[in-house]
């Protein structure tokens, strides 16, 4: 089983987390997803080590779940920011974080686990920014318009207020 292999991998073990949390912001896991059916990895812990002289930007959490009653999987890639306005992030840096996850983490560093088709891929940007107010501004619109490709399919970042939940996939 994929999740068991991930839990046992010596390079991934130090990244295992019980929660997806940073800067006082978190993402919940839906209570209908059994604990044994998901793994939370702290991605920036992997890149912020002595192995990387200049660590690439990377998102906070990588959540992989086994879809209910199947041998398929879904992933949620999460960036958490304890900010309440768009001055607290740079679009290019945010884009680079998700690109690092797709291009480096999934397609190079751990391709044996993550270079596969998924039932669902979600990209979360969680902050205190009032996403529906005009003040969220152009930066938030630009961020939402960025498209990432993985295995030929496009994916976009969805902004959320705390605390969104990762829902089961089927």
CSV table of C-alpha atoms in Angstrom, one decimal:
chain,number,residue,atom,x,y,z
A,1,UNK,CA,0.0,0.0,0.0
A,2,UNK,CA,1.3,3.4,-1.0
A,3,UNK,CA,0.7,5.2,2.3
A,4,UNK,CA,2.5,2.5,4.3
A,5,UNK,CA,5.5,2.8,1.9
A,6,UNK,CA,5.5,6.5,2.4
A,7,UNK,CA,5.4,6.1,6.2
A,8,UNK,CA,8.3,3.7,6.1
A,9,UNK,CA,10.6,5.7,3.8
A,10,UNK,CA,13.6,6.9,5.7
A,11,UNK,CA,13.7,10.3,3.8
A,12,UNK,CA,10.0,11.0,4.3
A,13,UNK,CA,9.6,9.8,8.0
A,14,UNK,CA,11.0,13.1,9.4
A,15,UNK,CA,8.4,15.0,7.3
A,16,UNK,CA,5.4,13.1,8.8
A,17,UNK,CA,3.0,15.4,10.7
A,18,UNK,CA,-0.3,14.9,12.6
A,19,UNK,CA,-1.6,18.2,11.5
A,20,UNK,CA,-1.2,20.7,8.6
A,21,UNK,CA,-0.4,23.8,10.6
A,22,UNK,CA,1.9,26.8,10.4
A,23,UNK,CA,1.8,30.5,11.5
A,24,UNK,CA,-1.3,29.8,13.6
A,25,UNK,CA,-3.3,28.7,10.5
A,26,UNK,CA,-4.3,25.1,9.8
A,27,UNK,CA,-6.2,22.8,7.6
A,28,UNK,CA,-8.5,20.2,9.0
A,29,UNK,CA,-8.9,16.6,7.8
A,30,UNK,CA,-12.6,15.6,7.4
A,31,UNK,CA,-13.6,13.2,10.2
A,32,UNK,CA,-14.9,10.8,7.6
A,33,UNK,CA,-11.3,10.1,6.4
A,34,UNK,CA,-9.8,7.4,8.6
A,35,UNK,CA,-6.3,8.3,10.0
A,36,UNK,CA,-4.8,5.3,8.2
A,37,UNK,CA,-6.1,6.6,4.9
A,38,UNK,CA,-4.0,9.8,4.8
A,39,UNK,CA,-0.5,11.1,5.3
A,40,UNK,CA,0.5,14.7,6.0
A,41,UNK,CA,4.1,15.7,5.0
A,42,UNK,CA,5.7,19.0,6.0
A,43,UNK,CA,7.3,19.8,2.7
A,44,UNK,CA,9.3,22.9,3.7
A,45,UNK,CA,11.0,20.7,6.3
A,46,UNK,CA,12.5,18.6,3.5
A,47,UNK,CA,13.8,21.6,1.6
A,48,UNK,CA,15.0,23.6,4.6
A,49,UNK,CA,17.9,21.3,5.4
A,50,UNK,CA,21.7,21.3,5.0
A,51,UNK,CA,21.1,19.3,1.8
A,52,UNK,CA,20.0,22.5,0.1
A,53,UNK,CA,22.4,25.4,0.2
A,54,UNK,CA,19.7,27.6,-1.1
A,55,UNK,CA,16.4,26.0,-0.3
A,56,UNK,CA,13.8,26.4,-3.1
A,57,UNK,CA,10.5,27.9,-2.0
A,58,UNK,CA,8.1,25.1,-1.1
A,59,UNK,CA,4.5,24.9,0.3
A,60,UNK,CA,3.8,24.0,3.9
A,61,UNK,CA,1.9,20.7,3.6
A,62,UNK,CA,1.5,17.8,1.2
A,63,UNK,CA,-1.5,15.7,2.1
A,64,UNK,CA,-2.1,12.4,0.3
A,65,UNK,CA,-5.2,10.4,0.9
A,66,UNK,CA,-6.5,7.0,-0.3
A,67,UNK,CA,-9.9,7.5,-1.9
A,68,UNK,CA,-12.7,5.7,0.0
A,69,UNK,CA,-13.1,2.1,-1.1
A,70,UNK,CA,-10.6,2.3,-3.9
A,71,UNK,CA,-6.9,2.0,-4.7
A,72,UNK,CA,-6.9,5.6,-6.0
A,73,UNK,CA,-5.4,8.6,-4.3
A,74,UNK,CA,-6.0,12.3,-4.0
A,75,UNK,CA,-3.6,15.0,-2.9
A,76,UNK,CA,-4.0,18.5,-1.4
A,77,UNK,CA,-1.0,20.8,-1.5
A,78,UNK,CA,-1.3,23.6,1.1
A,79,UNK,CA,0.4,27.0,1.7
A,80,UNK,CA,-0.5,28.6,5.0
A,81,UNK,CA,0.0,32.3,5.7
A,82,UNK,CA,-0.9,34.1,8.9
A,83,UNK,CA,-1.7,37.3,7.1
A,84,UNK,CA,-4.8,39.4,6.6
A,85,UNK,CA,-3.9,41.3,3.5
A,86,UNK,CA,-2.2,40.6,0.1
A,87,UNK,CA,0.9,42.6,1.1
A,88,UNK,CA,2.0,39.6,3.0
A,89,UNK,CA,2.9,37.5,0.0
A,90,UNK,CA,4.5,37.7,-3.5
A,91,UNK,CA,2.7,36.0,-6.4
A,92,UNK,CA,6.0,34.8,-7.9
A,93,UNK,CA,7.1,33.3,-4.7
A,94,UNK,CA,3.8,31.6,-4.2
A,95,UNK,CA,3.9,30.3,-7.8
A,96,UNK,CA,7.4,29.0,-7.2
A,97,UNK,CA,6.3,27.1,-4.1
A,98,UNK,CA,3.7,25.0,-6.0
A,99,UNK,CA,6.1,24.5,-8.9
A,100,UNK,CA,8.7,23.1,-6.6
A,101,UNK,CA,6.1,20.7,-5.2
A,102,UNK,CA,5.1,19.5,-8.7
A,103,UNK,CA,8.4,19.6,-10.6
A,104,UNK,CA,10.9,18.7,-7.8
A,105,UNK,CA,9.1,16.8,-5.0
A,106,UNK,CA,6.6,14.8,-7.1
A,107,UNK,CA,8.4,14.4,-10.4
A,108,UNK,CA,12.1,14.1,-9.3
A,109,UNK,CA,12.8,13.7,-5.5
A,110,UNK,CA,10.0,11.2,-4.8
A,111,UNK,CA,8.8,10.2,-8.3
A,112,UNK,CA,8.5,6.6,-7.3
A,113,UNK,CA,5.6,7.5,-5.0
A,114,UNK,CA,4.1,10.6,-6.5
A,115,UNK,CA,4.4,10.5,-10.3
A,116,UNK,CA,1.0,9.0,-10.8
A,117,UNK,CA,-2.5,9.9,-11.8
A,118,UNK,CA,-4.8,11.1,-9.0
A,119,UNK,CA,-8.5,11.1,-8.5
A,120,UNK,CA,-8.3,14.7,-7.2
A,121,UNK,CA,-5.6,17.3,-6.9
A,122,UNK,CA,-6.3,20.5,-4.9
A,123,UNK,CA,-4.1,23.5,-4.3
A,124,UNK,CA,-5.0,25.5,-1.1
A,125,UNK,CA,-3.8,29.0,-0.1
A,126,UNK,CA,-5.1,29.5,3.4
A,127,UNK,CA,-4.8,32.9,5.0
A,128,UNK,CA,-6.9,35.5,6.9
A,129,UNK,CA,-7.3,37.6,3.8
A,130,UNK,CA,-11.0,38.5,3.1
A,131,UNK,CA,-11.0,36.8,-0.3
A,132,UNK,CA,-14.3,38.3,-1.4
A,133,UNK,CA,-13.5,41.9,-0.5
A,134,UNK,CA,-12.1,44.4,-3.1
A,135,UNK,CA,-9.1,44.9,-0.9
A,136,UNK,CA,-7.9,41.4,-1.6
A,137,UNK,CA,-6.9,43.1,-4.8
A,138,UNK,CA,-5.2,42.2,-8.0
A,139,UNK,CA,-2.6,39.9,-6.4
A,140,UNK,CA,-5.2,37.5,-5.2
A,141,UNK,CA,-6.9,37.5,-8.7
A,142,UNK,CA,-3.5,36.9,-10.3
A,143,UNK,CA,-2.8,34.1,-7.9
A,144,UNK,CA,-6.1,32.4,-8.7
A,145,UNK,CA,-5.5,32.7,-12.4
A,146,UNK,CA,-2.1,30.8,-12.3
A,147,UNK,CA,-2.4,27.3,-13.8
A,148,UNK,CA,-0.1,24.5,-13.0
A,149,UNK,CA,0.2,21.4,-15.2
A,150,UNK,CA,0.7,17.9,-13.8
A,151,UNK,CA,0.6,14.9,-16.1
A,152,UNK,CA,-1.1,17.0,-18.7
A,153,UNK,CA,-3.9,18.3,-16.5
A,154,UNK,CA,-4.3,21.9,-15.3
A,155,UNK,CA,-4.7,22.9,-11.6
A,156,UNK,CA,-5.3,26.2,-10.0
A,157,UNK,CA,-4.8,27.6,-6.5
A,158,UNK,CA,-8.0,28.1,-4.4
A,159,UNK,CA,-7.9,30.7,-1.6
A,160,UNK,CA,-9.5,29.8,1.7
A,161,UNK,CA,-10.1,31.4,5.1
A,162,UNK,CA,-9.1,29.3,8.1
A,163,UNK,CA,-10.0,26.5,8.6
A,164,UNK,CA,-10.9,24.6,5.5
A,165,UNK,CA,-11.2,20.8,5.5
A,166,UNK,CA,-9.8,18.2,3.2
A,167,UNK,CA,-12.8,16.2,2.1
A,168,UNK,CA,-12.8,12.6,1.2
A,169,UNK,CA,-12.2,11.5,-2.4
A,170,UNK,CA,-14.0,8.7,-4.1
